[in-house]
Coordinates of C-alpha atoms and ligand atoms in Angstrom, one line a residue:
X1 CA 0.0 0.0 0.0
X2 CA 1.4 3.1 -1.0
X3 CA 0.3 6.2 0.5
X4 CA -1.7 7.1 3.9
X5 CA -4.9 6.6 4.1
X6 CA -4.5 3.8 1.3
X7 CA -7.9 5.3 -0.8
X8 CA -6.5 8.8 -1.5
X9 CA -4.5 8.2 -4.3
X10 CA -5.2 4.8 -5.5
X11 CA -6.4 3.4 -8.4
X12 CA -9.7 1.6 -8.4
X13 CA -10.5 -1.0 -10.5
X14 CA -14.4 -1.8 -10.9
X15 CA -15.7 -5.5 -11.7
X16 CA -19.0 -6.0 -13.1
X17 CA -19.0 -9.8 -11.5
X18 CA -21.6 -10.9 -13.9
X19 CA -19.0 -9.7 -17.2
X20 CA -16.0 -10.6 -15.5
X21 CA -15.4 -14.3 -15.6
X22 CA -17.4 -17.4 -15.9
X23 CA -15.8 -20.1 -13.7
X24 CA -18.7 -22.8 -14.1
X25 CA -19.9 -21.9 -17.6
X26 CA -23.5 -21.2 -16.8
X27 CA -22.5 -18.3 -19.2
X28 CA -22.6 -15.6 -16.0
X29 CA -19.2 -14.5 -14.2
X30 CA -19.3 -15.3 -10.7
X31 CA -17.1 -14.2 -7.4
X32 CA -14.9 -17.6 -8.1
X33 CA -14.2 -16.6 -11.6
X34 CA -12.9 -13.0 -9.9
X35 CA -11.0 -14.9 -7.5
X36 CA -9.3 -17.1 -10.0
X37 CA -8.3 -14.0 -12.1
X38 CA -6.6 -11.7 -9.2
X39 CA -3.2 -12.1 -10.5
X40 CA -4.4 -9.8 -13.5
X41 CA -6.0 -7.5 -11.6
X42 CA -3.0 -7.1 -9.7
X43 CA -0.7 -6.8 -13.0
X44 CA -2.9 -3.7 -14.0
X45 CA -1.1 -2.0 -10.8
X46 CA -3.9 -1.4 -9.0
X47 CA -4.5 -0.8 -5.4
X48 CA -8.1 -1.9 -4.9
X49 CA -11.0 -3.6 -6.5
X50 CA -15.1 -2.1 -6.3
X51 CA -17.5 -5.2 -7.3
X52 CA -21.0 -4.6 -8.4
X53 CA -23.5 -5.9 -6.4
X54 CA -23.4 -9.6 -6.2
X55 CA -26.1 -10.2 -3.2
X56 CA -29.7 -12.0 -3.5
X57 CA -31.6 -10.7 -6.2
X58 CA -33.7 -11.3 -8.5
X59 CA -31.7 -9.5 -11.0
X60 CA -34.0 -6.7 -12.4
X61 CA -31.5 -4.4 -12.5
X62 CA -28.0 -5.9 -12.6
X63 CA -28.2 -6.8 -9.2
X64 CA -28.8 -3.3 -8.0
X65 CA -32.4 -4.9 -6.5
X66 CA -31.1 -6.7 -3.4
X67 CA -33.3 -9.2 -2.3
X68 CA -31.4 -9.8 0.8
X69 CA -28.0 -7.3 1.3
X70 CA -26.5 -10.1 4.1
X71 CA -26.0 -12.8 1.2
X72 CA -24.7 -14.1 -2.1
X73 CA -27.1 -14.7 -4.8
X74 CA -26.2 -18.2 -6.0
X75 CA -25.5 -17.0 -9.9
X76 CA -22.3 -15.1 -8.0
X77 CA -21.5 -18.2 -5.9
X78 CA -22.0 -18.1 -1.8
X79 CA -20.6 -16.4 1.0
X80 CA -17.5 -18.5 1.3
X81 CA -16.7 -17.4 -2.5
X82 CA -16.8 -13.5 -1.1
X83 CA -14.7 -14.5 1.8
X84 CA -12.1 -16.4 -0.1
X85 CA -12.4 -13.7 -3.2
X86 CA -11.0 -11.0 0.0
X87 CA -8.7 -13.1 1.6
X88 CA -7.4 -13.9 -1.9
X89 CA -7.1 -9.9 -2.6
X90 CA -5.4 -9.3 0.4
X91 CA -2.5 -11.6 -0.2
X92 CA -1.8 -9.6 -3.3
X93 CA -1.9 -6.3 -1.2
X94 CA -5.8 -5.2 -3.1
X95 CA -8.4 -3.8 -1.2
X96 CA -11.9 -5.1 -1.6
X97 CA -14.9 -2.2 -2.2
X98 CA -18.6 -3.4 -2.1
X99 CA -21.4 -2.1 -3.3
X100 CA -24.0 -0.7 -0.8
X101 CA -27.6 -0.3 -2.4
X102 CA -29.2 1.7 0.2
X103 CA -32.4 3.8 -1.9
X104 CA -34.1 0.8 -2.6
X105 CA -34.5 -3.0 -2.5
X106 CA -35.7 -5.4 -4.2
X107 CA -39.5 -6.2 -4.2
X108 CA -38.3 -9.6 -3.6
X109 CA -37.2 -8.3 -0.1
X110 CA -39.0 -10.1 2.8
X111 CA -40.2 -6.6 3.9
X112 CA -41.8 -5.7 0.9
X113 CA -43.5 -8.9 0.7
X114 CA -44.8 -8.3 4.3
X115 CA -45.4 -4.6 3.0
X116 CA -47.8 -6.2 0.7
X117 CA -49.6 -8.3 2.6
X118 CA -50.1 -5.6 5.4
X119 CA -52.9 -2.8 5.9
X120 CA -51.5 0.9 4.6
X121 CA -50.1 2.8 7.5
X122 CA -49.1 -0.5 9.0
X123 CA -45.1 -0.5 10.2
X124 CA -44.8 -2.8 7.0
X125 CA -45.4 -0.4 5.1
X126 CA -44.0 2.8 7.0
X127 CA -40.1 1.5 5.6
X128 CA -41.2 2.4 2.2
X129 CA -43.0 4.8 0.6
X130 CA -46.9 4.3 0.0
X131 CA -49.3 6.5 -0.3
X132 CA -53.2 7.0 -1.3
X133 CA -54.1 7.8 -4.9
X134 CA -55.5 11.0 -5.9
X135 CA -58.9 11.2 -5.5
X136 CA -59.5 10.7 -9.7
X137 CA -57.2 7.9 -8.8
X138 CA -54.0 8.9 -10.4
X139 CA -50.5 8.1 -8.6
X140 CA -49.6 10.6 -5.6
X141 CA -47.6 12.7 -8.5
X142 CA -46.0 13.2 -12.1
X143 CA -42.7 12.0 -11.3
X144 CA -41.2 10.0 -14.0
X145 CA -38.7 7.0 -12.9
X146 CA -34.8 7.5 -14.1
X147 CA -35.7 4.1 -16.0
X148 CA -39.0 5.9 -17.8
X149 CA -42.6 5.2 -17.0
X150 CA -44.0 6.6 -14.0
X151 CA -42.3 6.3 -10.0
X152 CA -45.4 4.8 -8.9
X153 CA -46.7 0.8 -8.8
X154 CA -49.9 0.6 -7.5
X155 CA -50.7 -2.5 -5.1
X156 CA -54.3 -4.2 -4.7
X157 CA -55.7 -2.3 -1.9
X158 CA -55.2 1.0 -4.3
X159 CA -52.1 2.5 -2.5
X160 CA -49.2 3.5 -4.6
X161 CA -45.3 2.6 -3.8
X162 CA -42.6 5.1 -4.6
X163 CA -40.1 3.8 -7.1
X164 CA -37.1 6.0 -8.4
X165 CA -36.0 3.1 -10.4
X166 CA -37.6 0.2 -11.6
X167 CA -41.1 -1.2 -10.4
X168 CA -39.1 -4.1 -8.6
X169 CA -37.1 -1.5 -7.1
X170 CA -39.5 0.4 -3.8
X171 CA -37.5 3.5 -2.5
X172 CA -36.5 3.0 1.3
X173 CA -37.9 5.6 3.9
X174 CA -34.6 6.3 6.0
X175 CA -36.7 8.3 8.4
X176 CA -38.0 5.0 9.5
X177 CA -35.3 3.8 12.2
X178 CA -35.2 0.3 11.4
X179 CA -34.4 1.3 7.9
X180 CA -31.1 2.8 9.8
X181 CA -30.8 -0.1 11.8
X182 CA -30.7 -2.5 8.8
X183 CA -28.4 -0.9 7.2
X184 CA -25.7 -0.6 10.1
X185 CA -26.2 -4.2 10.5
X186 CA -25.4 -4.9 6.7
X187 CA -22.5 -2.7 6.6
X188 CA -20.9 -4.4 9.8
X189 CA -21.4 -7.4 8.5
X190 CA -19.3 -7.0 5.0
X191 CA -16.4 -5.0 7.0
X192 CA -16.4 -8.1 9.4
X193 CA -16.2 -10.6 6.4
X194 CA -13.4 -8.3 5.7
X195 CA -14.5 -6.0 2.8
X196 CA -11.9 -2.7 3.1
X197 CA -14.7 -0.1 1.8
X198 CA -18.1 0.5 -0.2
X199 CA -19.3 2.2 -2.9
X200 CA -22.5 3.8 -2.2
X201 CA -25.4 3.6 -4.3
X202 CA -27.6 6.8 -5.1
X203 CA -26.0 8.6 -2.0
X204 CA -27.8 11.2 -2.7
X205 CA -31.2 9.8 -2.8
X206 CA -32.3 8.6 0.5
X207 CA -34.3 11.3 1.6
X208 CA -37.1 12.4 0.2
X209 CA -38.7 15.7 0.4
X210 CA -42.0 17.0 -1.2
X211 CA -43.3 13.5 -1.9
X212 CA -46.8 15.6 -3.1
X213 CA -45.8 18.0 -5.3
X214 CA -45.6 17.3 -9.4
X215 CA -42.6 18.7 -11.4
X216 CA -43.0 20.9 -14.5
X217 CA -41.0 19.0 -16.5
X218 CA -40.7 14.8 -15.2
X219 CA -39.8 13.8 -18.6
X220 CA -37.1 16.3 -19.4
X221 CA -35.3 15.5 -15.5
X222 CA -35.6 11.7 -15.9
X223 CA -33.4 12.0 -18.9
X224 CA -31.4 14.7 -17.7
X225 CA -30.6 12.0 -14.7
X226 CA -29.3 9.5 -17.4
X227 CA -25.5 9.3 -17.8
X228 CA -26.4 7.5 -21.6
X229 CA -28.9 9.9 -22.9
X230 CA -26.8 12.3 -24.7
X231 CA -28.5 15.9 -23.6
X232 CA -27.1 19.8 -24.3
X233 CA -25.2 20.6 -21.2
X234 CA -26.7 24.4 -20.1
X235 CA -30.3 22.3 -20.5
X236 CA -29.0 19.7 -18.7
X237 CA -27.6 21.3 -15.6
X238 CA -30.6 23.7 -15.6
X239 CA -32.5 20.2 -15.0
X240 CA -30.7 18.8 -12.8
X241 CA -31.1 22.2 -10.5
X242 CA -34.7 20.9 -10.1
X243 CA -34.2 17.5 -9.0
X244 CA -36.8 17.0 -6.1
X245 CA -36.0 13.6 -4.7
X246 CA -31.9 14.3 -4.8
X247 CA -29.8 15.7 -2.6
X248 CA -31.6 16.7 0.8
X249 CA -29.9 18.0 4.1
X250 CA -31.4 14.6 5.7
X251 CA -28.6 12.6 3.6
X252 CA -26.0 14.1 5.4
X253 CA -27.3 13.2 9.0
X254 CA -27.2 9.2 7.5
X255 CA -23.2 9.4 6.5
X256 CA -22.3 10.9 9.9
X257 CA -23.4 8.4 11.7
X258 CA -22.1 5.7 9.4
X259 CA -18.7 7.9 9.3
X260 CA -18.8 6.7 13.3
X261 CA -19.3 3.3 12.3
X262 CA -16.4 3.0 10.0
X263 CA -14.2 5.3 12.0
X264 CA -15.0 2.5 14.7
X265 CA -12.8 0.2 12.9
X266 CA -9.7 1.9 13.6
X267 CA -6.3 1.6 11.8
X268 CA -8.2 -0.7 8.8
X269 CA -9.4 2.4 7.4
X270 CA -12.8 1.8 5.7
X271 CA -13.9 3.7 3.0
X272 CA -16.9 5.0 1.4
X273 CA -16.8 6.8 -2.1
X274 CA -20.6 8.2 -2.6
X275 CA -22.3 7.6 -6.0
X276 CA -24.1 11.0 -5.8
X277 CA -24.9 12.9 -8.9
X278 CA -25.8 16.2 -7.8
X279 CA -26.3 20.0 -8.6
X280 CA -24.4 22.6 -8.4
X281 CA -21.1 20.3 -8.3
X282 CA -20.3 22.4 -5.3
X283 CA -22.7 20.3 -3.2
X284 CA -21.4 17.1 -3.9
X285 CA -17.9 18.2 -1.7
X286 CA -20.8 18.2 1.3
X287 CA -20.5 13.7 0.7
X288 CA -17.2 14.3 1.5
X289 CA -16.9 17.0 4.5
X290 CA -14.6 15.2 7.6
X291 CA -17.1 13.9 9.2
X292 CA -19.1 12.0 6.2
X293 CA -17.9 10.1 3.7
X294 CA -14.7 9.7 1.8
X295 CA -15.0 10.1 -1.5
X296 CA -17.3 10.7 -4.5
X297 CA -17.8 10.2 -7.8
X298 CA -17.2 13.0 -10.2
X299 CA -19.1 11.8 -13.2
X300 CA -18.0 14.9 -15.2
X301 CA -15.9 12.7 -17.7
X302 CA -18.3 10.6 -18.2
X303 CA -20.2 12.9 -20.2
X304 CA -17.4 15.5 -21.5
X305 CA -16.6 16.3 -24.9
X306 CA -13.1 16.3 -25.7
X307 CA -12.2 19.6 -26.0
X308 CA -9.5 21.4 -24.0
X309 CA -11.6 24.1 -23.2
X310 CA -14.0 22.2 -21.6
X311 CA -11.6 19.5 -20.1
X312 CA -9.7 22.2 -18.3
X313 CA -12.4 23.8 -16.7
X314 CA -14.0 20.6 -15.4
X315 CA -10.2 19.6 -13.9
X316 CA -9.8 23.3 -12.3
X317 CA -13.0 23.2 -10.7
X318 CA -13.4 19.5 -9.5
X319 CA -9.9 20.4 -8.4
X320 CA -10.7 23.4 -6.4
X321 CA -13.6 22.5 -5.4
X322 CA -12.7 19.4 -3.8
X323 CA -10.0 21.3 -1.6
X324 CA -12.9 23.5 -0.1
X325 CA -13.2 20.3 2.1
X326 CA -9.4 19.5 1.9
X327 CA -10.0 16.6 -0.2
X328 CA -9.0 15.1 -3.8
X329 CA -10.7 14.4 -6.7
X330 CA -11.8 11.0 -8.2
X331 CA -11.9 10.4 -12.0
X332 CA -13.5 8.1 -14.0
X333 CA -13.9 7.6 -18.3
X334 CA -16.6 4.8 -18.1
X335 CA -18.6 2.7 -15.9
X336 CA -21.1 0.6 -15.8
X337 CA -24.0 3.2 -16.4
X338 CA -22.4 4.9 -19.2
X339 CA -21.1 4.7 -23.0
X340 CA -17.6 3.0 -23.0
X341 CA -15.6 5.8 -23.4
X342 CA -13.5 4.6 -26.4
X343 CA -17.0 3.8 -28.0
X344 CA -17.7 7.9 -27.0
X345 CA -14.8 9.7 -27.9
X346 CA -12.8 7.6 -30.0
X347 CA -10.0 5.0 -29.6
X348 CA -7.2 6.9 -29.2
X349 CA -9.1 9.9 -27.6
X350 CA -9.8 7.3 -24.9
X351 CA -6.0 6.7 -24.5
X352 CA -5.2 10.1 -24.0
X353 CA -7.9 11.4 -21.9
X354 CA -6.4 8.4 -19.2
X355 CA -3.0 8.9 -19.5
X356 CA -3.5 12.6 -18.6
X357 CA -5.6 11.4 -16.4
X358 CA -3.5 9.2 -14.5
X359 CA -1.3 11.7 -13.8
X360 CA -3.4 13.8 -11.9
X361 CA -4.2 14.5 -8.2
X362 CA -6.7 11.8 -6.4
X363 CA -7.7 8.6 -7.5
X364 CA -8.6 7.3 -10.3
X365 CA -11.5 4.5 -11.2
X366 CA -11.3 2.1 -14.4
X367 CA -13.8 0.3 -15.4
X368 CA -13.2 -3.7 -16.0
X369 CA -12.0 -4.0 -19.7
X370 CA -11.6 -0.1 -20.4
X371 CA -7.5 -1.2 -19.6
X372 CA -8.4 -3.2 -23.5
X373 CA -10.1 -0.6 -25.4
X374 CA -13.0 -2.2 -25.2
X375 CA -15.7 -0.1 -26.9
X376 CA -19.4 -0.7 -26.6
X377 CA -20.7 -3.9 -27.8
X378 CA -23.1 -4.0 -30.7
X379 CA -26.4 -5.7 -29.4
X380 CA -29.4 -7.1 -30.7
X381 CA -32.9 -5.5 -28.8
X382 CA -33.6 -9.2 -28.3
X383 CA -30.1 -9.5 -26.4
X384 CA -31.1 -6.0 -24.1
X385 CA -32.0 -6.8 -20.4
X386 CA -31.4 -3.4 -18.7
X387 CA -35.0 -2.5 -17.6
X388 CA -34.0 0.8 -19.1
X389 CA -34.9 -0.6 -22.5
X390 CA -38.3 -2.0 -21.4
X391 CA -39.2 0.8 -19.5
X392 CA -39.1 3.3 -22.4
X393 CA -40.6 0.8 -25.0
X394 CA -37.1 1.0 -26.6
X395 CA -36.4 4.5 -27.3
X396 CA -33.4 3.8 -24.5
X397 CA -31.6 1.1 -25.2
X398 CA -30.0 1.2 -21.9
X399 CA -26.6 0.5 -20.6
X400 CA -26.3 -3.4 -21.6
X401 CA -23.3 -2.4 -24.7
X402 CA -21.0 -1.3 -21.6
X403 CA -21.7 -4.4 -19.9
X404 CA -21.1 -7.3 -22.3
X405 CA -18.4 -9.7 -20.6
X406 CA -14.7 -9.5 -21.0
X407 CA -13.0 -11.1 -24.3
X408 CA -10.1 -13.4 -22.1
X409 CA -7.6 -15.6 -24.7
X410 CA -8.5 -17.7 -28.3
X411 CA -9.4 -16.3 -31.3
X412 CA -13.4 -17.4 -31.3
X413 CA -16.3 -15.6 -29.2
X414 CA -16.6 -16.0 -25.9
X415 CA -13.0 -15.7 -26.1
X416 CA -12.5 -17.6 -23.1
X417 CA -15.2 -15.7 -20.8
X418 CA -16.8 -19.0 -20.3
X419 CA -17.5 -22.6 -21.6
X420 CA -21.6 -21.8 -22.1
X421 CA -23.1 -19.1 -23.9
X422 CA -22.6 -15.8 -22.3
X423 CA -25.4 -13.8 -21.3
X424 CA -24.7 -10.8 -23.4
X425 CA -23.4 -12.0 -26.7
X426 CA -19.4 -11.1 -27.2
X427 CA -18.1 -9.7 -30.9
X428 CA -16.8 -11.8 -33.0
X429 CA -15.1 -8.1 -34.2
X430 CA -13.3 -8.2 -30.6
X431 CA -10.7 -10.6 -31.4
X432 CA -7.7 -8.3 -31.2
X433 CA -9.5 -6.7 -27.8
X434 CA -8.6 -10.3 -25.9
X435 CA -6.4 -10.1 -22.9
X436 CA -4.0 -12.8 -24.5
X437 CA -3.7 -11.0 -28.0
X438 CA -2.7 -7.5 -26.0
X439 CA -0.8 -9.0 -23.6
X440 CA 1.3 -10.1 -26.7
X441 CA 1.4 -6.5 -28.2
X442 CA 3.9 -4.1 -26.6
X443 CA 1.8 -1.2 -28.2
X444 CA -1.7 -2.2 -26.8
X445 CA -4.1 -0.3 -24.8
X446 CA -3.2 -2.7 -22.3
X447 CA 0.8 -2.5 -22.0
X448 CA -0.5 1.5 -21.8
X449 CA -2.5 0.9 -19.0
X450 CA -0.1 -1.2 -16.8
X451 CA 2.5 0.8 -17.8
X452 CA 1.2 4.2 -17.0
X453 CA -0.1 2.8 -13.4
X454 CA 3.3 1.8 -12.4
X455 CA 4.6 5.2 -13.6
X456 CA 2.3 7.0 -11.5
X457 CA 2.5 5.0 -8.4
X458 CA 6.1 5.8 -8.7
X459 CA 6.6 9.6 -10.0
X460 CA 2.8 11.1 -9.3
X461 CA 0.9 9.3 -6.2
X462 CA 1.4 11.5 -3.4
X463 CA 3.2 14.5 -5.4
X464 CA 0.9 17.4 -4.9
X465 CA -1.2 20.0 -7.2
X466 CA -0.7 20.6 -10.5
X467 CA 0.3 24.1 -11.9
X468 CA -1.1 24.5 -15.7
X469 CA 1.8 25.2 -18.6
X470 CA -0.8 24.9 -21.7
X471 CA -4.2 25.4 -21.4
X472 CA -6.9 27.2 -22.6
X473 CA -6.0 30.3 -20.7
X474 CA -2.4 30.1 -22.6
X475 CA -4.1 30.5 -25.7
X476 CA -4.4 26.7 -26.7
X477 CA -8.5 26.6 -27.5
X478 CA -10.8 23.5 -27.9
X479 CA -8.8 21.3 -29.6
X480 CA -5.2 21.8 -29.0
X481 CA -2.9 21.2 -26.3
X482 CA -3.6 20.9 -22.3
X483 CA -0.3 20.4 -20.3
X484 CA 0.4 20.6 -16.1
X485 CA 3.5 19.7 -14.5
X486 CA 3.0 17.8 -11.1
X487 CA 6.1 16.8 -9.1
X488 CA 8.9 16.3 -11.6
X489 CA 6.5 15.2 -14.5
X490 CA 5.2 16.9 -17.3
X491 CA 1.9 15.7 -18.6
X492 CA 0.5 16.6 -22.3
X493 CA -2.1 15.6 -24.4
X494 CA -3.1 16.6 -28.0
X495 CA -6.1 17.1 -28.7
X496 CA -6.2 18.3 -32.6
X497 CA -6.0 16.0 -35.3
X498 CA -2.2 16.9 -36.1
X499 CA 1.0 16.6 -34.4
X500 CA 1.7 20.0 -32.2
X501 CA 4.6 21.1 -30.9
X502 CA 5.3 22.1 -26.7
X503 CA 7.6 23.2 -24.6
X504 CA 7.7 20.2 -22.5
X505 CA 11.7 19.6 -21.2
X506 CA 12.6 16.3 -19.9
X507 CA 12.8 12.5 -20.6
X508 CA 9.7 11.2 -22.3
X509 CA 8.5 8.2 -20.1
X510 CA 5.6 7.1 -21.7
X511 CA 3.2 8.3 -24.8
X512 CA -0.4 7.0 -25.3
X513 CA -0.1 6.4 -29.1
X514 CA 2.3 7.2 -32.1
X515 CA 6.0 8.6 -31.8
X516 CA 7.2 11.8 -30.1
X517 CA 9.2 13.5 -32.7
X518 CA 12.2 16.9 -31.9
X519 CA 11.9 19.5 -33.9
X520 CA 13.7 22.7 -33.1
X521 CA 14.5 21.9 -29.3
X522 CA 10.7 21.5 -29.0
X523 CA 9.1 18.3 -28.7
X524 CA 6.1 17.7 -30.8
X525 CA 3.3 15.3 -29.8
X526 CA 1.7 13.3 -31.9
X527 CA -2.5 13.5 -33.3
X528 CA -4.9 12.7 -30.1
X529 CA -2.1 11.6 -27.8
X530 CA -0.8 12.0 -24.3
X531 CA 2.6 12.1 -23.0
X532 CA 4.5 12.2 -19.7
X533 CA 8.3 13.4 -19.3
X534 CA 10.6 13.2 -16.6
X535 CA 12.7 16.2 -15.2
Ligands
NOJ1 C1 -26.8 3.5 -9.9 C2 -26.2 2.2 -10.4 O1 -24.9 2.4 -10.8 C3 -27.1 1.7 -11.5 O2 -26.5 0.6 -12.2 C4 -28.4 1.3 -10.9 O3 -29.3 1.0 -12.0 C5 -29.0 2.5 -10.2 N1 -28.1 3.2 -9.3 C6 -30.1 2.0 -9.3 O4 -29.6 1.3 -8.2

C-alpha cells in the first residue's frame, strides 16, 4: 500500500462480476471466476477492486435490487466465495470495495412482501414509501422513474409505492429507524467478512422531500438523470437544479453516523466513495466533509466532450472544489452506467484522456475492460436486459453495450469468458481486444495501462497540485494542447488532429499512441495523444 490513508490516491478497478469471468460456464461471471483472475488484476497496478452488487436478487437491475444485502445470490457463488475472493485480494496487497444499495431493495425483499400483505399505514409499510391515490385515482404525482414510465406501482388495496427506479425496485424511507438499523447491520457485517470499503449507491437519494408536489417537466429531469442519454449541457444542468427527490440535508445526517461506524474500525481504514450525482457540483464536496464520507464520484468525464476548453475547466473546478473540504478528486472515463468511453470519444481519444488522467491529483477509477479498449458492444434489442430498454418501449436502449463480458484468450467468441453461452453475446469483431492478444502486443491499450499505473505510483501518487503550462487560458482553444506539470513530471495531451509542438523539457517516459518527434528543441506530440516526461 502506497500512501496514507491507502484510498486517496489509488487506483480503483471496478468489476462488473456478472461480465467478469465465468468459472462454471453457466455463461454468467461469478465471485470464483474473480477470484481465479486476481493475479491480472493485480498486474494492472492497481490498489483496490469495487465489485457490483453480487447479493440476492432477482436481477431486475443488474443486481442493483437486493433481495437480501446479508447474502450471495447463488449465480455469484456463496458467502464463502466472497470470503475467499477478499482473503485472496489481500494476499496480493488489493483492497476489496462493495457495493451498498441503500435507496431501494428489491420487491423480492421479505419486507416488501410483508409490505404487501399488510394494511396501509401499518409498520410494513411505513419502511417504504406508500401512499393513497388521488382522489380521480391517479398516482400521488407526475414524477417520471430515471428508467421511464411513471415512480409509482400501484398495489391491490389502491395505494401507490414510490419507485425511483424500476417497479421491482421500492425506494426506502430512511426516516424510518429500522431502515437505519438495517443498514448498520449490513455494513458491519461486510467490513467483518473483511471488505476494506463501499461504494455507495444513489447517496444522494435517500431522503425524500416534497413526496406531493408534481414537477413541470418529469420527462425532461428523468433524462437529464441518465449518464447514456446524450442531452445539451446548459439544458441539462438547468435540470438537474430541479431535481426534487436528490440531494436533501437529511442525507447528510445518515453518512455521519455511518462515518462513526467505519471510523469505529480503527487503523483498517474503511472507505466509502458516494455515488451522488448532484447540482451545483459544489454540493457534492458536502458527501465528502470530515465527518461524512470519503469520497465521490465525479461523473463529469463521463459525459465530456473532448475539448480542451472544456476539459480544463472541469479539472480546475473538481480540483478546487474538492479542496474546499481539503480533499481530492476521483476520476473516472466509463462505468457501468455509461457509453464506454472509447465507443464515446474515440480510440485513441480514450487513451489520451487516461494517460492525462492518470497523472493527476486523487484517485482514479477504471472500469473492467476499459484497460483493453474495449468499446461498446453492438447488441441485438432481443439481447437488451437493462430494464431501461423495457421501460421506455425501446427509445433507450440502456446500458447493456457497456456491460457485455470481458474477451479473455483464443481467437473465437466468448474468447474464453466461459464454456456456455454468455449472457450478453461477445463480438466476434473483438478478437484483437482479448487479454491474450494485448498482452502479446507491446503497443496495446493494455501495455498503456499497466504501464502508466506503475509510472504514476512511482513519479505522481502522493506529489501534490498541478500548476497548468498549456491550457486554454495560454491561448491553446478547444482542440489543442492541455499540459500541467506535477512533481517532476510533465503531462501533455493533444487534442487536434495533427502533431503539435510544446515546450515540454525532460525524458519522455511514456506516450499514449504514435511517436514523439524533436523539432527545433521543441518536442512535438503526436494527433490525439498523451505524454509524460521526466525532469
Ligand atoms: C446506480 C447504479 O450504478 C445503477 O446501475 C443502478 O441501476 C441505479 N443506481 C439504481 O440502483
Amino acid at each position: 500500500m502506497n500512501s496514507s490513508p491507502w484510498w486517496k490516491e489509488a487506483t480503483i478497478y471496478q468489476i462488473y462480476p456478472r461480465s467478469f469471468f465465468d468459472s462454471d460456464g453457466d455463461g454468467e461471471g461469478d465471485l470464483p471466476g474473480v477470484t481465479s483472475k486476481l493475479d491480472y488484476v493485480k498486474s494492472l497496478g492497481v490498489d483496490a477492486l469495487w465489485l457490483s452488487p453480487f447479493y440476492t436478487s432477482p436481477n431486475r437491475d443488474g443486481g442493483y435490487d437486493v433481495a437480501n444485502p446479508r447474502d450471495v445470490d447463488p449465480r455469484f457463488g456463496n458467502l464463502e466465495d466472497a470470503k475467499e475472493l477478499i482473503v485472496q485480494a489481500h494476499k496480493r496487497d488489493l483492497r476489496v470495495i462493495a457495493d451498498i444499495v441503500p435507496n431501494h431493495f428489491s420487491d423480492q425483499h421479505e419486507w416488501f412482501q410483508a409490505a404487501l400483505k399488510s394494511n396501509p399505514g401499518s409498520k410494513e409499510r411505513d419502511r417504504f414509501h406508500f401512499y393513497d391515490a388521488n382522489e380521480d385515482g391517479t398516482p400521488p404525482n407526475n414524477w417520471i422513474s430515471i428508467f421511464g414510465g411513471p415512480s409509482w406501482t400501484q398495489v391491490e388495496d389502491g395505494q401507490f409505492y414510490l419507485h425511483l427506479f424500476d417497479s421491482s425496485q421500492p425506494d426506502l424511507n430512511w426516516e424510518n429507524p429500522e431502515v437505519n438499523a438495517d443498514f448498520e447491520k449490513t455494513l458491519r457485517f461486510w467490513i467483518d467478512l473483511g471488505v476494506d470499503g463501499f461504494r455507495v449507491d444513489v447517496a444522494h437519494g435517500l431522503i425524500k422531500e416534497d413526496v406531493l408536489t408534481n414537477h413541470f417537466d418529469p420527462q425532461g429531469l428523468s433524462n437529464a438523470l441518465r449518464l447514456d442519454v446524450a442531452m445539451d449541457s446548459q439544458k441539462r444542468n438547468a435540470l438537474l437544479l430541479t431535481v426534487p427527490y436528490f440531494d436533501r440535508q437529511g442525507v447528510h445526517e445518515i453518512y455521519r453516523k455511518w462515518r462513526k461506524l467505519f471510523d469505529s474500525y480503527g487503523d483498517r481504514e474503511i472507505m466509502a466513495v458516494a455515488e451522488a450525482w448532484v447540482h451545483p457540483p459544489v454540493n457534492a464536496t458536502r458527501y465528502i466533509r470530515t465527518d461524512e464520507l470519503h469520497q465521490v464520484f465525479n461523473f463529469d468525464l463521463l459525459t465530456a466532450e473532448f475539448n480542451s476548453d472544456v476539459l480544463f475547466d472541469l479539472v480546475e473546478r473538481s480540483i478546487s472544489l474538492n479542496a474546499t473540504v481539503n480533499a481530492l478528486p476521483t476520476w473516472a472515463l466509463s462505468n457501468h452506467d455509461s457509453t464506454r468511453v472509447a465507443s464515446r470519444i474515440g480510440d485513441e481519444q480514450a487513451r489520451a484522456l487516461a494517460l492525462f488522467v492518470f497523472g493527476l491529483p486523487g484517485s482514479a477509477y477504471v472500469f473492467a475492460g476499459q484497460e483493453l479498449g474495449l468499446p461498446d458492444g453492438q447488441l441485438q434489442d432481443s439481447d437488451r436486459q437493462d430494464p431501461t430498454f423495457f421501460r421506455t418501449n425501446g427509445a433507450i436502449k440502456g446500458r447493456d453495450g457497456a456491460r457485455v463480458p470481458l474477451p479473455w484468450s483464443g481467437d473465437t467468441t466468448p474468447f474464453g469468458f466461459s464454456t456456455g453461452k454468455p449472457w450478453l453475446p461477445i463480438s466476434q469483431s473483438w478478437e484483437d481486444l482479448t487479454v491474450e492478444n494485448e498482452l502479446a502486443d507491446p503497443k496495446s491499450s493494455l501495455h498503456l495501462y499497466r504501464n502508466a499505473l506503475e509510472l504514476r505510483k512511482e513519479f505522481l501518487v502522493g506529489s501534490g497540485g498541478i500548476t497548468w503550462l498549456e491550457s486554454s487560458q495560454h491561448g491553446h482553444k478547444n482542440d489543442s494542447l492541455l499540459s500541467y506539470l506535477r512533481g517532476s513530471v510533465t503531462v501533455v495531451m493533444n487534442l487536434s488532429d495533427s502533431a503539435k509542438e510544446c515546450d515540454a523539457t525532460g525524458k519522455l517516459i511514456i506516450v499514449s499512441g504514435g511517436i514523439v518527434d524533436a523539432r527545433d528543441g521543441k518536442k512535438v506530440i503526436p494527433a490525439r495523444s498523451s505524454a509524460w516526461f521526466l525532469a
